Every structure is written in structure tokens, then in C-alpha cells.
Amino acid sequence: MADDIKSNEIRLAGISPQSLVNGPGLRKVYFSQGCKHHCFNCFNPETWSFTGGSIFDINLLINELEKEIYLDGVTFSGGDPMEQASKMKLLAKAAKGMKLSTWAWTGYTWSELVDKMKTDKDLEEFVSYLDVVVDGKFIEELRSNDAEVDHPFRGSANQKLVDVKKSWNKHEPVLFELEK
């Protein structure tokens, strides 16, 4: 992704300081700006443009995150955070250093991410800091009428909760088991 922002800056569509719907527990959510997938009936189409949103200083975002005392985790959503892996990895690394759980939503499937990681070391590093990747494009025809019951934390039934640590060396994703 070509952009005119500095190495210590990131382009975000926004930040949700407290969310209970973007992964388990109380989470801070970073909404990435830029997405190539353009899923029909996307929840956040305003995040598709790679030139929209606002520019944030990554060091300031990390300083703010380090002051949080009630968070259970951090979520990277979008847009598609994988498109800014070189920047997102810095936030994810800081979150892991704070012992927070880290989740990311992406339109890429796990196998597509594995292929991309072979040539993109920033992506590989970003994914290495994640606990769960919710993978796959949103597909309107597979939308759940009650996602909280049928497909928690997913917009459509094709998306999977991938346990990154268990899937790392496998040729297929290992599903993350939600606590009951």
C-alpha cells in the first residue's frame, strides 16, 4: 500500500475505546483504513478507501494503550488490518506485551494469509502477535439472523475463528474454541 504517511504513523478509520462485541471481554478496537475486498453489504464501507480516515501517531496510540487498566483485549478490524501489517504489528506487539488478548478481522482466508506471509514479513510478524484471526469475506447470503447465537463474532457463516498459535505450522486452520 503506497501512502505518504511517516513510518511512525498509521491511517485509521477510527478507534472504539471500549467494545463488548469485537471479541470476548472489554476491548479497544482499531479500525484500519483501506480494504480491497469490498464485500456486498459490508458493515464499514467507509473504510474501503486507502486515503480516507485520519492519521495517528503510533507511539501516542501505544502510550494511550499502556494507560488502560480495564481492557481484556485489543481488536484490529477495518477495513482490513492486514493491508497495514507493517503498522498494525507495532500496536499488536504492545498489546501482547501488556498480556492483552489480540484478535483481528480480515477478508482473507487463513490459507490466503499463509501464502501472503511467505513474501510479507511484516504480515507474518503482525499475525504472530495475534491470538485469533476471524477470516474470510463477509458473504451476505450466509449472514446469520442471530450472529451472537449461530456464529459468535462473525458476520457470515463462512468466516472462521482461527486459533493462530495452533494453526501456525499447520496447512489448515485450527478453530478457536469460545469459552461457554
XYZ file of N, CA and C in Angstrom, residues 14 16 22 35 41 62 65 74 86 90 98 122 125 139 141 155 176:
51
model
N -10.942 4.823 12.575
C -11.377 5.243 13.893
C -10.911 4.286 14.964
N -12.460 2.561 18.674
C -13.514 2.389 19.671
C -12.816 2.086 20.996
N -16.581 -6.983 19.791
C -15.497 -7.234 18.841
C -14.477 -8.210 19.405
N -9.356 -1.285 2.340
C -9.765 -2.679 2.153
C -9.952 -2.944 0.665
N -22.749 -5.387 1.048
C -23.391 -5.057 2.325
C -22.408 -5.056 3.496
N 0.195 3.790 21.333
C 0.766 2.810 22.267
C 0.792 3.379 23.680
N -2.644 3.182 25.021
C -2.995 1.788 25.319
C -2.368 1.344 26.636
N -7.421 -6.331 22.650
C -7.380 -5.366 21.556
C -7.841 -6.085 20.296
N 2.520 -3.639 8.509
C 3.773 -3.046 8.995
C 3.529 -2.065 10.129
N 2.997 -3.102 15.310
C 3.519 -2.339 16.441
C 2.484 -2.242 17.561
N 1.430 -6.254 27.082
C 0.556 -5.941 28.214
C -0.287 -7.152 28.624
N 6.294 -8.423 7.329
C 5.515 -7.574 8.236
C 4.191 -8.253 8.575
N 4.843 -11.101 10.967
C 5.075 -10.626 12.325
C 3.770 -10.176 12.979
N -20.140 -12.629 3.482
C -20.996 -13.058 2.370
C -22.445 -12.908 2.806
N -25.283 -13.757 1.609
C -26.154 -14.936 1.540
C -25.951 -15.889 2.716
N -19.799 -12.262 10.928
C -20.919 -11.690 10.195
C -21.619 -12.699 9.309
N -10.675 -21.764 16.891
C -10.612 -21.276 18.255
C -11.884 -21.686 18.960
